[in-house]
Amino acid sequence: MELFLALTVGALFAAGLYCLMLHSVVRLALGLVLLGSASNLLLFTVNGLQRGFAPLVPEGQEALTRPFADPLPQAFILTAIVINFGLLALLLVLVHRAAQETGTDDTRALRTELKDSQ
Amino acid sequence: MACWAPVMALCIAFFVPFIVAALAVPITRLFKSWAGWVLALCPAGLAVWFGAQVPAGVRGEVPSLTLSWMPDLGIDFALRLDGLSLLMALLITGLGTLVVIYAGRYLVHHEVLGRFYGWLLLFMAGMLGIVLADNTLLLFICWEVTTFSSFILIGFEHKEDAARESAQRALLITALGGQSLLVGLLLLGDLVGTLSISGTIAAADTVRGSPRYLAILLLVLGGAFTKSAQMPFHTWLPGAMTAPTPVSAYLHSATMVKAGVFLLARLSPVLGGTPSWQNILTVVGTVTMVLGALLALGHTDLKLVLAYATVSVLGALVMLLGQGTPAAIQAMVTFLTAHALYKGTLFLVAGSVDHETGTRDVTRLGGLRKHLPMTAAAAAAAALSMMGLPPLFGFVGKELIYEACLKGPGGWPLAVGAMVGFGGMVAAALRVGVQPFAGRTFRAAKPESEVHEAPPSMWVGPALLAAAGLVLGLVPWAIQPLLAMAAVDIGGSQAGGLELTLWHGVTPALGLSAGSLVLGGGLFALRQPVLKGLRALNLSSHGPEHFYQASLSGLLKLSSWMTRVLQTGSLHQYIVVTIATFGGLLALAVVLRLRDWPRGVSMDVLPYEVVVLVGILVSAVLAVVSRSALTSILALGALGLAEALLYVFFGAPDLAMTQVVVQTLTVILFALVFARFPVQPHEHRFRWWTAALPLAVGGLVTWTLLHVAAVPTHTRLADFYAAQSVPGGKGLNIVNVILVDFRALDTLGETAVLATSGLGVYLLFRTRSRRKKRQV
């Protein structure tokens, strides 16, 4: 499974980076979401995968015994998902406001427009 | 061994100047024009204490202490007061006393005199630290203290362009040298396994036999030569003359510039005695001595003449250390002392002349002996010492140098080189110490009737120093034990048999002395053509000076070119550069380390997993290539849900839940923005050439991931959390326990980020559009 996930992660990276290279700020935001997914899946894959066996200690027991999925990458990814969302929300609102002011979402045009309005 | 009292006092002597430096501003505010005398009590008291240690030192007692400071790094707070330290400490505190008193009057009307004292005393603290330290890194820290305080003091009149430029140059050159020194000292410490200087000296044979020896030597020399203004690093010293004159007298002739010489002397038992040491130091020292003396003749500003003469003397000291014979070491310590006395005097005299007449240009000065009798007397005595005439202490030192050259490996050629250097110094001495006071010519800024003797606090310093030069010339045996101690610490016990006498009889050395006097007299008599000739050659705009200017402007050009190229303001370009850098680093790792085909990656896959993966890929492609923004957004939502399914399959229910919630919110947010969007998003068509770079980086990521995933993972952390979640965190869901308990601080930070982002979103929605306002 790691093989196929690794290929997927590479594809998602390529897709996200491609969006970043476009001149549209909306596409750029899209690219950031794709990159976020790509990174999260990378973290998920890198330490090896385990089908089932969520890291939950059964009720009444003191410790969890193998096999179980590694909880640490999951904690990281959970944090990353939420932070990604915070970033995206701010970016989207910023894009929205900039477009309201200037009537465009093209980074080249935005630059000249915002310079002029200063 | 020494009893505890001197050791405690030594520790206090190290810290007192730092404390007084910190208190200098309030003390100056409190005592106003008497502040100089009050603050001078600190160096004076230290000088008395150091003086009182001389008898014990002669008996062979060496107070030392080692306090553990950063034991893991081998950095101790270690002090040691041997003969060499004692000699230097006496010079530093003795001269410091006189300079502080002098400065109190010289800068009496300066608005930030207190700050000046603070920096001056901080410098003194650092300088004392250098000579007392018995740990190379403690020495280095103090070394940098002097570099920095020197930078501030050179640029003290910071409203003047020249002062700022000179300060910058001094800092660049000496701080670069300091970095070189640091690397050298660390290499040395690594080699001998200790940073203790006495420990390093004990392991001298290991160092000299090591293949690293040459690298260590060159790096240490880089520090010492820049600090002691050896050619070709000397250009900062004449520039440093923009500092107030007390600073020039103290830092840039008597003490700080000798730090490099001191360091070489201190490490000479470790690094000295090899052919490379001997050759480099002798050649650099001799060239510096001769060229410095010549350059001194090309100037008419009193301070510049003295600065180049100082460069020349520093060259002579380095040359003597390079010779390394017992006679050369003895000559070095004697001449170092003599020079500190006479050069300190002459700088202070130059300051007094400037203060009273308003000019330092020697061609506009003359006949001042009538107006400044005490200053003139001090100047005359110091100039005679500088010329090396009996019965002054300078004569004693100079004779020893000639004898050391003749007896040492350098022989006659070196002695003749020294004679030329001293010839230049004789001419410089006549120019600075005699010409302004003799004759009649007077064309200063002030009318002659207004010129009068400097106040006592400004002539007492030069007078005492000059008197010391005279007394030591007459009774040189008085300082002989101290100098002998210092010589032993540099050159070993055979350097101890120092005998200072004023009269050596008619020897070849006396002949060389006479030769240098004749040469110097001739150069002085022919000063006009010499000056013109040197000015026509315009030496200062070639060589090191030119190199310094060119490299500085080159650096500025490079930096503005880089700014132009990298900081274009185009977001697109920044992104491309970032992606390319990321890809380049990955490619480097792949080419260097991960060339093999990845093996050991699990390839088993279940049918429903394939369906989900295909779903992810299709959504991603759709999101990218679709022309319609709405399709892209919907594809993004599908992708997020497929990702959540993966998390469900592989034991991460928390991730799946979060992902579903967040992805839903994301899609809603996108949709909201588009709904209120005034324009259609930028039209775009998929272009293969734009996709080339992202595809390459994606491929590299996959390749690297396959390699990394094949590495068997450590389970230590996972096992720890599995075992500790219930007893330590009182929770059954390990992921949750990690987030809110084991790594709670991270989660707190994350919450802060989200709150900030939320606040930003709220404010952006609240602010009204300017366009709308305009319409209203």
PDB file of C-alpha atoms in Angstrom, chain B residues 1-189:
ATOM      1  CA  MET B   1      50.818  27.719  45.545  1.00  0.00           C
ATOM      2  CA  ALA B   2      49.327  31.097  46.201  1.00  0.00           C
ATOM      3  CA  CYS B   3      47.042  31.589  49.162  1.00  0.00           C
ATOM      4  CA  TRP B   4      43.430  32.529  48.608  1.00  0.00           C
ATOM      5  CA  ALA B   5      43.688  36.295  49.149  1.00  0.00           C
ATOM      6  CA  PRO B   6      45.437  37.222  45.875  1.00  0.00           C
ATOM      7  CA  VAL B   7      43.150  34.820  44.021  1.00  0.00           C
ATOM      8  CA  MET B   8      40.028  36.505  45.357  1.00  0.00           C
ATOM      9  CA  ALA B   9      41.525  39.898  44.622  1.00  0.00           C
ATOM     10  CA  LEU B  10      42.346  38.749  41.096  1.00  0.00           C
ATOM     11  CA  CYS B  11      38.731  37.804  40.562  1.00  0.00           C
ATOM     12  CA  ILE B  12      37.643  41.201  41.896  1.00  0.00           C
ATOM     13  CA  ALA B  13      40.190  42.941  39.663  1.00  0.00           C
ATOM     14  CA  PHE B  14      38.595  41.220  36.688  1.00  0.00           C
ATOM     15  CA  PHE B  15      35.050  42.348  37.514  1.00  0.00           C
ATOM     16  CA  VAL B  16      35.541  45.805  39.020  1.00  0.00           C
ATOM     17  CA  PRO B  17      36.192  47.599  35.688  1.00  0.00           C
ATOM     18  CA  PHE B  18      33.063  46.063  34.182  1.00  0.00           C
ATOM     19  CA  ILE B  19      31.007  47.304  37.130  1.00  0.00           C
ATOM     20  CA  VAL B  20      32.552  50.780  37.098  1.00  0.00           C
ATOM     21  CA  ALA B  21      31.990  50.951  33.332  1.00  0.00           C
ATOM     22  CA  ALA B  22      28.310  50.261  33.895  1.00  0.00           C
ATOM     23  CA  LEU B  23      28.143  52.978  36.548  1.00  0.00           C
ATOM     24  CA  ALA B  24      30.130  55.548  34.551  1.00  0.00           C
ATOM     25  CA  VAL B  25      27.122  57.545  33.389  1.00  0.00           C
ATOM     26  CA  PRO B  26      25.588  58.192  36.853  1.00  0.00           C
ATOM     27  CA  ILE B  27      29.026  58.825  38.356  1.00  0.00           C
ATOM     28  CA  THR B  28      29.779  61.426  35.675  1.00  0.00           C
ATOM     29  CA  ARG B  29      26.402  63.050  36.246  1.00  0.00           C
ATOM     30  CA  LEU B  30      27.070  63.195  39.974  1.00  0.00           C
ATOM     31  CA  PHE B  31      30.624  64.543  39.959  1.00  0.00           C
ATOM     32  CA  LYS B  32      30.429  66.617  36.754  1.00  0.00           C
ATOM     33  CA  SER B  33      33.833  68.085  35.906  1.00  0.00           C
ATOM     34  CA  TRP B  34      35.516  66.066  38.684  1.00  0.00           C
ATOM     35  CA  ALA B  35      34.283  62.794  37.197  1.00  0.00           C
ATOM     36  CA  GLY B  36      37.618  62.112  35.484  1.00  0.00           C
ATOM     37  CA  TRP B  37      39.477  62.185  38.783  1.00  0.00           C
ATOM     38  CA  VAL B  38      36.846  60.048  40.512  1.00  0.00           C
ATOM     39  CA  LEU B  39      36.679  57.433  37.788  1.00  0.00           C
ATOM     40  CA  ALA B  40      40.468  57.323  37.579  1.00  0.00           C
ATOM     41  CA  LEU B  41      40.412  55.848  41.098  1.00  0.00           C
ATOM     42  CA  CYS B  42      39.350  52.532  39.554  1.00  0.00           C
ATOM     43  CA  PRO B  43      42.341  52.022  37.235  1.00  0.00           C
ATOM     44  CA  ALA B  44      44.634  53.690  39.791  1.00  0.00           C
ATOM     45  CA  GLY B  45      43.573  51.305  42.521  1.00  0.00           C
ATOM     46  CA  LEU B  46      44.025  48.354  40.215  1.00  0.00           C
ATOM     47  CA  ALA B  47      47.444  49.618  39.163  1.00  0.00           C
ATOM     48  CA  VAL B  48      48.504  49.840  42.798  1.00  0.00           C
ATOM     49  CA  TRP B  49      47.250  46.317  43.451  1.00  0.00           C
ATOM     50  CA  PHE B  50      48.983  44.900  40.381  1.00  0.00           C
ATOM     51  CA  GLY B  51      52.152  46.749  41.389  1.00  0.00           C
ATOM     52  CA  ALA B  52      51.934  45.158  44.828  1.00  0.00           C
ATOM     53  CA  GLN B  53      51.838  41.725  43.202  1.00  0.00           C
ATOM     54  CA  VAL B  54      55.209  42.193  41.517  1.00  0.00           C
ATOM     55  CA  PRO B  55      57.333  41.038  44.510  1.00  0.00           C
ATOM     56  CA  ALA B  56      55.246  37.882  44.876  1.00  0.00           C
ATOM     57  CA  GLY B  57      55.528  37.328  41.134  1.00  0.00           C
ATOM     58  CA  VAL B  58      59.302  37.645  41.301  1.00  0.00           C
ATOM     59  CA  ARG B  59      59.274  35.019  44.039  1.00  0.00           C
ATOM     60  CA  GLY B  60      57.560  32.766  41.517  1.00  0.00           C
ATOM     61  CA  GLU B  61      54.011  32.892  42.827  1.00  0.00           C
ATOM     62  CA  VAL B  62      51.399  32.731  40.106  1.00  0.00           C
ATOM     63  CA  PRO B  63      47.893  33.359  41.458  1.00  0.00           C
ATOM     64  CA  SER B  64      45.357  31.513  39.384  1.00  0.00           C
ATOM     65  CA  LEU B  65      41.776  30.429  39.716  1.00  0.00           C
ATOM     66  CA  THR B  66      39.433  28.244  37.723  1.00  0.00           C
ATOM     67  CA  LEU B  67      35.708  28.378  38.182  1.00  0.00           C
ATOM     68  CA  SER B  68      33.488  26.033  36.250  1.00  0.00           C
ATOM     69  CA  TRP B  69      31.395  28.099  33.861  1.00  0.00           C
ATOM     70  CA  MET B  70      30.165  25.974  30.959  1.00  0.00           C
ATOM     71  CA  PRO B  71      31.681  22.622  31.851  1.00  0.00           C
ATOM     72  CA  ASP B  72      30.018  20.722  28.994  1.00  0.00           C
ATOM     73  CA  LEU B  73      31.841  22.941  26.507  1.00  0.00           C
ATOM     74  CA  GLY B  74      35.087  23.067  28.454  1.00  0.00           C
ATOM     75  CA  ILE B  75      34.741  26.806  28.952  1.00  0.00           C
ATOM     76  CA  ASP B  76      35.948  27.764  32.399  1.00  0.00           C
ATOM     77  CA  PHE B  77      36.197  31.111  34.020  1.00  0.00           C
ATOM     78  CA  ALA B  78      39.956  30.834  34.495  1.00  0.00           C
ATOM     79  CA  LEU B  79      42.317  33.655  35.402  1.00  0.00           C
ATOM     80  CA  ARG B  80      46.075  33.563  35.792  1.00  0.00           C
ATOM     81  CA  LEU B  81      48.456  36.336  36.738  1.00  0.00           C
ATOM     82  CA  ASP B  82      51.907  35.460  35.451  1.00  0.00           C
ATOM     83  CA  GLY B  83      54.714  37.841  34.594  1.00  0.00           C
ATOM     84  CA  LEU B  84      53.457  38.679  31.112  1.00  0.00           C
ATOM     85  CA  SER B  85      49.940  39.346  32.436  1.00  0.00           C
ATOM     86  CA  LEU B  86      51.344  41.476  35.224  1.00  0.00           C
ATOM     87  CA  LEU B  87      53.408  43.638  32.865  1.00  0.00           C
ATOM     88  CA  MET B  88      50.467  44.165  30.518  1.00  0.00           C
ATOM     89  CA  ALA B  89      48.031  44.740  33.385  1.00  0.00           C
ATOM     90  CA  LEU B  90      50.312  47.413  34.853  1.00  0.00           C
ATOM     91  CA  LEU B  91      50.525  49.161  31.477  1.00  0.00           C
ATOM     92  CA  ILE B  92      46.762  48.948  30.971  1.00  0.00           C
ATOM     93  CA  THR B  93      45.784  50.251  34.403  1.00  0.00           C
ATOM     94  CA  GLY B  94      48.636  52.764  34.704  1.00  0.00           C
ATOM     95  CA  LEU B  95      48.013  54.355  31.323  1.00  0.00           C
ATOM     96  CA  GLY B  96      44.295  53.982  31.912  1.00  0.00           C
ATOM     97  CA  THR B  97      44.500  56.159  35.014  1.00  0.00           C
ATOM     98  CA  LEU B  98      46.295  58.966  33.209  1.00  0.00           C
ATOM     99  CA  VAL B  99      44.072  58.772  30.129  1.00  0.00           C
ATOM    100  CA  VAL B 100      40.881  58.896  32.186  1.00  0.00           C
ATOM    101  CA  ILE B 101      42.129  61.997  34.032  1.00  0.00           C
ATOM    102  CA  TYR B 102      43.198  63.563  30.745  1.00  0.00           C
ATOM    103  CA  ALA B 103      39.890  62.819  29.042  1.00  0.00           C
ATOM    104  CA  GLY B 104      37.991  64.470  31.870  1.00  0.00           C
ATOM    105  CA  ARG B 105      39.438  67.788  30.802  1.00  0.00           C
ATOM    106  CA  TYR B 106      39.878  67.141  27.085  1.00  0.00           C
ATOM    107  CA  LEU B 107      36.201  66.285  26.590  1.00  0.00           C
ATOM    108  CA  VAL B 108      34.877  68.397  29.440  1.00  0.00           C
ATOM    109  CA  HIS B 109      32.183  70.033  27.355  1.00  0.00           C
ATOM    110  CA  HIS B 110      31.169  66.890  25.536  1.00  0.00           C
ATOM    111  CA  GLU B 111      27.470  66.247  25.941  1.00  0.00           C
ATOM    112  CA  VAL B 112      27.810  62.492  26.501  1.00  0.00           C
ATOM    113  CA  LEU B 113      31.046  62.378  28.481  1.00  0.00           C
ATOM    114  CA  GLY B 114      29.575  59.768  30.816  1.00  0.00           C
ATOM    115  CA  ARG B 115      28.918  57.421  27.947  1.00  0.00           C
ATOM    116  CA  PHE B 116      32.454  57.994  26.699  1.00  0.00           C
ATOM    117  CA  TYR B 117      33.819  56.938  30.098  1.00  0.00           C
ATOM    118  CA  GLY B 118      31.567  53.904  30.082  1.00  0.00           C
ATOM    119  CA  TRP B 119      32.971  52.675  26.785  1.00  0.00           C
ATOM    120  CA  LEU B 120      36.535  53.546  27.707  1.00  0.00           C
ATOM    121  CA  LEU B 121      36.295  51.619  30.975  1.00  0.00           C
ATOM    122  CA  LEU B 122      34.532  48.742  29.261  1.00  0.00           C
ATOM    123  CA  PHE B 123      37.438  48.605  26.874  1.00  0.00           C
ATOM    124  CA  MET B 124      39.826  48.561  29.815  1.00  0.00           C
ATOM    125  CA  ALA B 125      37.851  45.731  31.383  1.00  0.00           C
ATOM    126  CA  GLY B 126      38.040  43.722  28.161  1.00  0.00           C
ATOM    127  CA  MET B 127      41.738  44.402  27.739  1.00  0.00           C
ATOM    128  CA  LEU B 128      42.474  43.324  31.315  1.00  0.00           C
ATOM    129  CA  GLY B 129      40.383  40.242  30.648  1.00  0.00           C
ATOM    130  CA  ILE B 130      42.532  39.373  27.622  1.00  0.00           C
ATOM    131  CA  VAL B 131      45.756  39.512  29.593  1.00  0.00           C
ATOM    132  CA  LEU B 132      44.379  37.750  32.682  1.00  0.00           C
ATOM    133  CA  ALA B 133      42.400  34.980  30.952  1.00  0.00           C
ATOM    134  CA  ASP B 134      43.650  31.439  31.200  1.00  0.00           C
ATOM    135  CA  ASN B 135      40.971  30.030  28.936  1.00  0.00           C
ATOM    136  CA  THR B 136      41.106  30.624  25.213  1.00  0.00           C
ATOM    137  CA  LEU B 137      37.388  31.264  24.889  1.00  0.00           C
ATOM    138  CA  LEU B 138      37.322  33.659  27.853  1.00  0.00           C
ATOM    139  CA  LEU B 139      40.209  35.413  26.127  1.00  0.00           C
ATOM    140  CA  PHE B 140      38.235  35.506  22.899  1.00  0.00           C
ATOM    141  CA  ILE B 141      35.157  36.982  24.578  1.00  0.00           C
ATOM    142  CA  CYS B 142      37.277  39.749  26.110  1.00  0.00           C
ATOM    143  CA  TRP B 143      38.987  40.184  22.730  1.00  0.00           C
ATOM    144  CA  GLU B 144      35.623  40.895  21.140  1.00  0.00           C
ATOM    145  CA  VAL B 145      34.735  43.270  23.978  1.00  0.00           C
ATOM    146  CA  THR B 146      37.765  45.352  23.006  1.00  0.00           C
ATOM    147  CA  THR B 147      36.900  45.131  19.298  1.00  0.00           C
ATOM    148  CA  PHE B 148      33.405  46.365  19.942  1.00  0.00           C
ATOM    149  CA  SER B 149      34.284  49.133  22.378  1.00  0.00           C
ATOM    150  CA  SER B 150      36.996  50.254  19.971  1.00  0.00           C
ATOM    151  CA  PHE B 151      34.361  50.418  17.212  1.00  0.00           C
ATOM    152  CA  ILE B 152      32.133  52.608  19.378  1.00  0.00           C
ATOM    153  CA  LEU B 153      34.987  54.857  20.464  1.00  0.00           C
ATOM    154  CA  ILE B 154      36.332  55.362  16.937  1.00  0.00           C
ATOM    155  CA  GLY B 155      32.873  56.341  15.829  1.00  0.00           C
ATOM    156  CA  PHE B 156      32.236  58.385  18.962  1.00  0.00           C
ATOM    157  CA  GLU B 157      31.723  61.571  16.949  1.00  0.00           C
ATOM    158  CA  HIS B 158      29.108  59.668  15.006  1.00  0.00           C
ATOM    159  CA  LYS B 159      27.683  62.744  13.358  1.00  0.00           C
ATOM    160  CA  GLU B 160      30.795  62.947  11.204  1.00  0.00           C
ATOM    161  CA  ASP B 161      30.929  60.805   8.076  1.00  0.00           C
ATOM    162  CA  ALA B 162      34.643  60.122   8.465  1.00  0.00           C
ATOM    163  CA  ALA B 163      34.199  58.793  11.997  1.00  0.00           C
ATOM    164  CA  ARG B 164      31.453  56.414  10.953  1.00  0.00           C
ATOM    165  CA  GLU B 165      33.397  55.203   7.949  1.00  0.00           C
ATOM    166  CA  SER B 166      36.547  54.615  10.033  1.00  0.00           C
ATOM    167  CA  ALA B 167      34.621  52.845  12.765  1.00  0.00           C
ATOM    168  CA  GLN B 168      33.011  50.555  10.212  1.00  0.00           C
ATOM    169  CA  ARG B 169      36.351  49.767   8.644  1.00  0.00           C
ATOM    170  CA  ALA B 170      37.978  49.014  11.993  1.00  0.00           C
ATOM    171  CA  LEU B 171      35.095  46.778  12.957  1.00  0.00           C
ATOM    172  CA  LEU B 172      35.025  44.912   9.644  1.00  0.00           C
ATOM    173  CA  ILE B 173      38.748  44.220   9.658  1.00  0.00           C
ATOM    174  CA  THR B 174      39.213  43.377  13.332  1.00  0.00           C
ATOM    175  CA  ALA B 175      35.971  41.441  13.680  1.00  0.00           C
ATOM    176  CA  LEU B 176      36.793  39.332  10.617  1.00  0.00           C
ATOM    177  CA  GLY B 177      40.173  38.701  12.207  1.00  0.00           C
ATOM    178  CA  GLY B 178      38.344  37.806  15.401  1.00  0.00           C
ATOM    179  CA  GLN B 179      36.350  35.134  13.557  1.00  0.00           C
ATOM    180  CA  SER B 180      39.551  33.708  12.173  1.00  0.00           C
ATOM    181  CA  LEU B 181      41.018  33.696  15.676  1.00  0.00           C
ATOM    182  CA  LEU B 182      37.959  31.941  17.084  1.00  0.00           C
ATOM    183  CA  VAL B 183      38.208  29.132  14.542  1.00  0.00           C
ATOM    184  CA  GLY B 184      41.931  28.850  15.212  1.00  0.00           C
ATOM    185  CA  LEU B 185      41.427  28.669  18.975  1.00  0.00           C
ATOM    186  CA  LEU B 186      38.661  26.074  18.625  1.00  0.00           C
ATOM    187  CA  LEU B 187      40.834  23.924  16.357  1.00  0.00           C
ATOM    188  CA  LEU B 188      43.635  24.262  18.870  1.00  0.00           C
ATOM    189  CA  GLY B 189      41.339  23.338  21.756  1.00  0.00           C
TER     190      GLY B 189
END
